[in-house]
Coordinates of C-alpha atoms in Angstrom, one line a residue:
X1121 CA 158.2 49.5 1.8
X1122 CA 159.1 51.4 -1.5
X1123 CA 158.1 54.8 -0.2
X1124 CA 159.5 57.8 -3.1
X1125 CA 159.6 61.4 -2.7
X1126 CA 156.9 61.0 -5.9
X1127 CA 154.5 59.8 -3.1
X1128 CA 155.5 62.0 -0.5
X1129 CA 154.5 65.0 -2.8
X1130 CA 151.6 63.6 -3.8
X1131 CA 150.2 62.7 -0.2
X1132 CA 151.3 66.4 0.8
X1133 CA 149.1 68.0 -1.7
X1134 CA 146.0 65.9 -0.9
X1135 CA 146.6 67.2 2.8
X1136 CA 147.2 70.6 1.7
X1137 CA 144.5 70.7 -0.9
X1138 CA 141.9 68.8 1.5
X1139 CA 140.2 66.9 -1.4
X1140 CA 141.9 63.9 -3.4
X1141 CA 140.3 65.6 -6.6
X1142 CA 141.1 69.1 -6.1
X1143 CA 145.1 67.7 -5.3
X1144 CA 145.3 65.7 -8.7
X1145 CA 143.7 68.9 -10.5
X1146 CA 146.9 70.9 -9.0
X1147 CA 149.4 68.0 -9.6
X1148 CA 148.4 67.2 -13.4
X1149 CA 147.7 63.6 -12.0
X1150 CA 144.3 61.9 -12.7
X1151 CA 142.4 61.5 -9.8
X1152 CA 142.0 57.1 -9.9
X1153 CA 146.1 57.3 -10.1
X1154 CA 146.3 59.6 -7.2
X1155 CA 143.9 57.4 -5.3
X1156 CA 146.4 54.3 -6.1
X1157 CA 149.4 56.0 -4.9
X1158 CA 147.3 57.0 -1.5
X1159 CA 146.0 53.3 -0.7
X1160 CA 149.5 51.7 -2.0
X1161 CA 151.1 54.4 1.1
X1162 CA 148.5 53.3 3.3
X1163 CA 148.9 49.5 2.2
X1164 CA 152.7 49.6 2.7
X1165 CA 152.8 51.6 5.8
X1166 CA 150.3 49.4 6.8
X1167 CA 147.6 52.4 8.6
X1168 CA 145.0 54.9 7.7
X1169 CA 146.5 58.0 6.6
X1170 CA 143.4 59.8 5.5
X1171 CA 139.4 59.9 6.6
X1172 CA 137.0 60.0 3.9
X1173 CA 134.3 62.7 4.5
X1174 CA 131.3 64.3 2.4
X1175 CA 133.2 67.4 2.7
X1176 CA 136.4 65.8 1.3
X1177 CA 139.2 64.1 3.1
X1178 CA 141.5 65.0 6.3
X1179 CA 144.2 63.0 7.7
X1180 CA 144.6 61.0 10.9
X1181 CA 147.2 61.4 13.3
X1182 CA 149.3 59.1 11.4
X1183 CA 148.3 61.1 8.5
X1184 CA 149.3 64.1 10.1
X1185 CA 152.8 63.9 11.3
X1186 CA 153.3 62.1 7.9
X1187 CA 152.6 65.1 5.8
X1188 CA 154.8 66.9 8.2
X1189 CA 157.7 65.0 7.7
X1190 CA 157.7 64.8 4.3
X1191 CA 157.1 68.4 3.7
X1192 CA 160.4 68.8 5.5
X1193 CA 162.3 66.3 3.4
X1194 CA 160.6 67.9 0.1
X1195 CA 162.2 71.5 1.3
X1196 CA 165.2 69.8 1.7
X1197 CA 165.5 67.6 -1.4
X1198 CA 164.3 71.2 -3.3
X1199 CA 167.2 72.8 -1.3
X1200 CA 170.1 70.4 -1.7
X1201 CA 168.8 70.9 -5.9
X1202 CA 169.3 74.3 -5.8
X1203 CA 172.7 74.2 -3.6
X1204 CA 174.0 71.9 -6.8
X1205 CA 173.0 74.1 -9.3
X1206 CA 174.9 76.9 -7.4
X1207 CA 173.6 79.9 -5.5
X1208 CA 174.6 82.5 -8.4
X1209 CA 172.0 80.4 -10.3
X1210 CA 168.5 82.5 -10.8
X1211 CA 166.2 81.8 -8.5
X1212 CA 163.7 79.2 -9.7
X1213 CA 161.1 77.3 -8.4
X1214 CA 158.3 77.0 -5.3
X1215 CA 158.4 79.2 -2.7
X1216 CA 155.8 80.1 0.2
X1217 CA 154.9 82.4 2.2
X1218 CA 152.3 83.1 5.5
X1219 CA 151.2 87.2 5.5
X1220 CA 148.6 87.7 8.6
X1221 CA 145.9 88.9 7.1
X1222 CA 145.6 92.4 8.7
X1223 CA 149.0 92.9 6.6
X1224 CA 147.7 91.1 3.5
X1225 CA 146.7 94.9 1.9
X1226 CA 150.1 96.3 2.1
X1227 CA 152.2 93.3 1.5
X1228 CA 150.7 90.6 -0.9
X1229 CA 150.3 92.5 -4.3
X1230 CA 153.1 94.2 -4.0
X1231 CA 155.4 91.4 -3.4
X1232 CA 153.6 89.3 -5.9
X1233 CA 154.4 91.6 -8.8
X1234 CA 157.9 92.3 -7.3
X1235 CA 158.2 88.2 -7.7
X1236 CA 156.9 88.5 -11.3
X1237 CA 159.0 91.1 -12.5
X1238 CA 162.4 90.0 -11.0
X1239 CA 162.0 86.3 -10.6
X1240 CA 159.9 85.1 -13.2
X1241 CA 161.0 81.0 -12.5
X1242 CA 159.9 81.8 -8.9
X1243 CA 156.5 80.2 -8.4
X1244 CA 155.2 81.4 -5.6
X1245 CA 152.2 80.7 -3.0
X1246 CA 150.9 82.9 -0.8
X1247 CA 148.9 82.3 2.2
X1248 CA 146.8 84.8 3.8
X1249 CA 145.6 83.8 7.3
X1250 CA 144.9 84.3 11.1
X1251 CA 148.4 85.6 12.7
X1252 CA 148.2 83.0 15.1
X1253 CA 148.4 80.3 12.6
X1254 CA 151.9 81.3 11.2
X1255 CA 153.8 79.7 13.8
X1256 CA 152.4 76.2 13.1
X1257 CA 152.9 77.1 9.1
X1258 CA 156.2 77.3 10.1
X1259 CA 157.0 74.8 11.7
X1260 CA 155.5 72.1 9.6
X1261 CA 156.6 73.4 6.6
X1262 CA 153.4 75.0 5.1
X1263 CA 155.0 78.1 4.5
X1264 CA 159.3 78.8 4.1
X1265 CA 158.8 82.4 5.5
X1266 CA 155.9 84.1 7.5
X1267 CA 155.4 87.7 9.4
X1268 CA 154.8 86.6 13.0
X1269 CA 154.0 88.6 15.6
X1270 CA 156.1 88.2 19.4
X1271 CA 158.3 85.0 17.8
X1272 CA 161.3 86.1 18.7
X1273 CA 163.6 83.1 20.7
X1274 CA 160.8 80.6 20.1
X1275 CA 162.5 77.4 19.6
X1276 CA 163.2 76.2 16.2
X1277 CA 162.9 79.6 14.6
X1278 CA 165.1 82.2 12.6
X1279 CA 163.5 85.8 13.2
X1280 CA 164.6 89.1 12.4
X1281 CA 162.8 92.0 14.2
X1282 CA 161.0 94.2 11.9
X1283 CA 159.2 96.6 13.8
X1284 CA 156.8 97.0 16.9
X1285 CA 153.6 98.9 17.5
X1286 CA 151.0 99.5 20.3
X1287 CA 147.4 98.0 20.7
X1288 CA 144.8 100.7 20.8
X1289 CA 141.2 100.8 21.7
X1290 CA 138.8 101.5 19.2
X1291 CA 135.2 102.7 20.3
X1292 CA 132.4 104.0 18.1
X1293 CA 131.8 107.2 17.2
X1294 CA 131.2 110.2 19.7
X1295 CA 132.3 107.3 22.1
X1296 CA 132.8 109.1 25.7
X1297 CA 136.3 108.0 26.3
X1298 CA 137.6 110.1 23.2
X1299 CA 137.6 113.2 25.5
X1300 CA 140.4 111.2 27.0
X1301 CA 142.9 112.1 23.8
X1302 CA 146.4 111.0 24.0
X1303 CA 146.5 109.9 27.9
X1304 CA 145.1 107.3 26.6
X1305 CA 142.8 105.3 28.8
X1306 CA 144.3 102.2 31.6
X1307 CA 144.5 98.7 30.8
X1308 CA 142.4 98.5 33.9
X1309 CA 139.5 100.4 32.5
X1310 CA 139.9 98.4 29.3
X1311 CA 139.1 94.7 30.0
X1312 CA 135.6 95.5 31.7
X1313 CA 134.0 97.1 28.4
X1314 CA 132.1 94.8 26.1
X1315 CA 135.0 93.9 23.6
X1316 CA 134.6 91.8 20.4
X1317 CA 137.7 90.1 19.8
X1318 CA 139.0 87.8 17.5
X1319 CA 139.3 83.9 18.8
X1320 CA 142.4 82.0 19.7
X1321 CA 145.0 81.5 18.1
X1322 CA 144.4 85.3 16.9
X1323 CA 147.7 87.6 17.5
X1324 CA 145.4 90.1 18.9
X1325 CA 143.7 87.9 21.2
X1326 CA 146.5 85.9 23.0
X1327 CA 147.9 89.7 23.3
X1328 CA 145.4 91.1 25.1
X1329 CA 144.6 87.6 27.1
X1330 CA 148.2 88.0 28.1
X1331 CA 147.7 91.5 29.2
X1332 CA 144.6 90.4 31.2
X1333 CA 146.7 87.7 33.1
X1334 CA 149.5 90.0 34.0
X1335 CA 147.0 92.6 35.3
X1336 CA 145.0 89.9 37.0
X1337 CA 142.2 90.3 35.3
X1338 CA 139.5 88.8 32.9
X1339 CA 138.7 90.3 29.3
X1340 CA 135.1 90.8 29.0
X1341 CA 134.8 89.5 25.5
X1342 CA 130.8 89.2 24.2
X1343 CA 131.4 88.8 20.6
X1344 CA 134.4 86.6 19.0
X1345 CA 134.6 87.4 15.2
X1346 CA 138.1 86.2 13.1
X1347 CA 137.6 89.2 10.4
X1348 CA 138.6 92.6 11.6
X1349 CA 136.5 94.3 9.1
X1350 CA 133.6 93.1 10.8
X1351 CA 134.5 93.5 14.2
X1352 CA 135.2 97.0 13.3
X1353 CA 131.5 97.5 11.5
X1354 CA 130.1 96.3 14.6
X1355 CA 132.1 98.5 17.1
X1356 CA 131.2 101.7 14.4
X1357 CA 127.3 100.6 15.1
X1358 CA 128.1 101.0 18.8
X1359 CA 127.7 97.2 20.1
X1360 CA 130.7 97.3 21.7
X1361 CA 134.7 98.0 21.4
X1362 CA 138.0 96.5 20.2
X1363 CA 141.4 96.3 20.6
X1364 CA 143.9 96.9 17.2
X1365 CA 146.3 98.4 16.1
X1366 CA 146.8 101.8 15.1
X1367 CA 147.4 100.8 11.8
X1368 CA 144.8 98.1 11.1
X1369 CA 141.8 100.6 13.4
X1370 CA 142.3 103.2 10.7
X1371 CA 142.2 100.7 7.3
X1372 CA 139.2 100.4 5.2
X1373 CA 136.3 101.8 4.9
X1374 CA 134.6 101.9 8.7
X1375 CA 138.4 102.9 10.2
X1376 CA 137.9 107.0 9.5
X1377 CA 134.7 106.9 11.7
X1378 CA 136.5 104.6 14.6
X1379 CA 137.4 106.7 17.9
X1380 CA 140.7 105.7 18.8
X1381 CA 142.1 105.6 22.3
X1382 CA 145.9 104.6 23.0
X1383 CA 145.8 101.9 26.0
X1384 CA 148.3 103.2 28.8
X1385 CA 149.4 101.4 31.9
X1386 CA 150.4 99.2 30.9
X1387 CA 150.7 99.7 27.1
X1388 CA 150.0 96.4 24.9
X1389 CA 153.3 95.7 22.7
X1390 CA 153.7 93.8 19.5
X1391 CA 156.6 93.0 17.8
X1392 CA 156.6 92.1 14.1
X1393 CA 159.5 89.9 12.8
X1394 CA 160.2 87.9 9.5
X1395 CA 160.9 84.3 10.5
X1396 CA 161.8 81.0 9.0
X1397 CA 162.3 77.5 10.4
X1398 CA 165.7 77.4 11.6
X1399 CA 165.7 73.3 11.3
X1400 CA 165.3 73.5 7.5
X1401 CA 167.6 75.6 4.8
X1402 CA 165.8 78.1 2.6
X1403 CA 165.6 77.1 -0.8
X1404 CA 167.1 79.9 -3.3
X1405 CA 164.2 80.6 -4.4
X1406 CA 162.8 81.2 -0.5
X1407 CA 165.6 83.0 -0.3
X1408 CA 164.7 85.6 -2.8
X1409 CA 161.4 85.9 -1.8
X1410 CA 162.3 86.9 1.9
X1411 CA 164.8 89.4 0.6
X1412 CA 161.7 91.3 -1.5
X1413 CA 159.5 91.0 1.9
X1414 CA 162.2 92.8 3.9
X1415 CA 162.7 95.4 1.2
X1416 CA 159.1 96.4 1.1
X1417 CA 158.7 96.1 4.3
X1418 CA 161.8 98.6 5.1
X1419 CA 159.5 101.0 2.6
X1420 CA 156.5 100.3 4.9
X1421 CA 158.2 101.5 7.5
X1422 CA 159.9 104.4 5.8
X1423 CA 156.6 105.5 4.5
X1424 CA 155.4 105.7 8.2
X1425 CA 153.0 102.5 9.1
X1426 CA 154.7 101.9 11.6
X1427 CA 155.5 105.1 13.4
X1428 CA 155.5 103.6 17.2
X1429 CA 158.3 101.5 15.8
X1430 CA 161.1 101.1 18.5

């Protein structure tokens, strides 16, 4: 078997990209030689590595743990590079990050110019995505740093605590339970009411399923939608209520009209940490990148978005 890291990279981006034309497009390799290298891997390791469907491609099992193994050896071929070059060298080339997307708005743009203008070799990727997912990002090396929510002494990760906040309940305008003010209305009381809810493997939702179990009791969830925006459009025409944060209930355009409630007894905790995969080194370029996501986050918090903060 004559297995390279050439091929390796190559078979990572047609997982990542999901489409063996769409991964030569990023790569600047033509499509019939990407094709090669994918059946000589397949040939030589002598299994099916990918499934052909009309929507593109998606890999097997095989396939899978594959793409997350070499991902790991990429990071840590790019690594060692930039450990020879020196770590007073400027930062210079890929680096990725996962942002939930309920902090996409105050982190993304801001970081990306912050990239730009300090680190111009820095290429960097973003992804935007269900908080849920940022664990597994982590883990098999989608991403070199992600905000995660409650990840603190999970195995295999690095985490810094960055701040905490407290699930709320948000109910439609000229709701009843806003005569209830800042005592805040029990857990108890909660869970019954029609809730729309993200799905699993939402932050929000394993929160508040966690909360459920604790209090031995079921959520009664009638609607599960992954955008926030829309859950919150649909709680402002009165079809039901959600659980948020303080800071994502009162973003965009439907949060002014929410009625927010704090959830008391017991209260629903988050904790927001920075966190990288303690199994691989951060490139330098990772490394400069996590640095600018702790500074604007630090003015995040300054600036008061996180006022529960503990």
């Amino acid at each position: 078997m004559t297995m390279d890291l050439r091929q390796l990279r190559y078979f990572v981006g047609i997982v990542e990209y999901g489409s063996v034309s769409r991964a030569a497009e990023a790569l600047h390799v033509a499509q019939p030689a990407l094709s090669q290298h994918l059946k000589k891997l397949e040939d030589d390791l002598g299994c099916q590595l990918m499934l052909r469907t009309p929507r593109g491609v998606v890999p097997t099992e095989s396939g899978r743990r594959l793409a997350q193994q070499a991902a790991v050896i990429l990071q840590q071929v790019s690594a060692l590079r930039d450990e020879v070059r020196g770590l007073e060298a400027a930062p210079a080339g890929p680096a990725s990050v996962g942002i939930p997307t309920s902090l996409g708005p105050l982190l993304t743009v801001p970081l990306a110019l912050a990239v730009r203008r300090l680190y111009p070799a820095v290429h960097l990727r973003v992804v935007e995505g269900l908080s849920g997912h940022m664990l597994d990002w982590l883990h098999s090396g989608m991403v070199d740093v992600a905000l995660v929510f409650g990840a603190e002494g999970v195995p295999g990760l690095a985490s810094e605590f960055i701040a905490e906040e407290y699930l709320q309940l948000a109910a439609p305008p000229g709701d009843p339970l806003a005569a209830r003010g800042a005592a805040g209305v029990d857990l108890a009381e909660v869970l019954p009411l029609p809730l729309i809810l993200p799905s699993r493997p939402h932050g929000v939702r394993e929160e508040v399923e966690q909360a459920a179990l604790v209090a031995r009791q079921s959520p009664n969830v009638i609607l599960e939608i992954d955008s926030l925006e829309h859950i919150k459009a649909l709680v402002a025409e009165g079809v039901g209520y959600t659980i948020v944060s303080k800071r994502v209930a009162s973003s965009g355009p439907v949060g002014a009209t929410l009625v927010q409630v704090p959830i008391v007894n017991p209260r629903i905790e988050r904790r927001i940490s920075l966190a990288h995969a303690s199994t691989r080194p951060l490139s330098v370029a990772a490394q400069a990148v996590r640095s600018l996501m702790a500074a604007r986050l630090d003015e995040l918090i300054t600036a008061g978005y996180w006022r529960e903060q503990g």
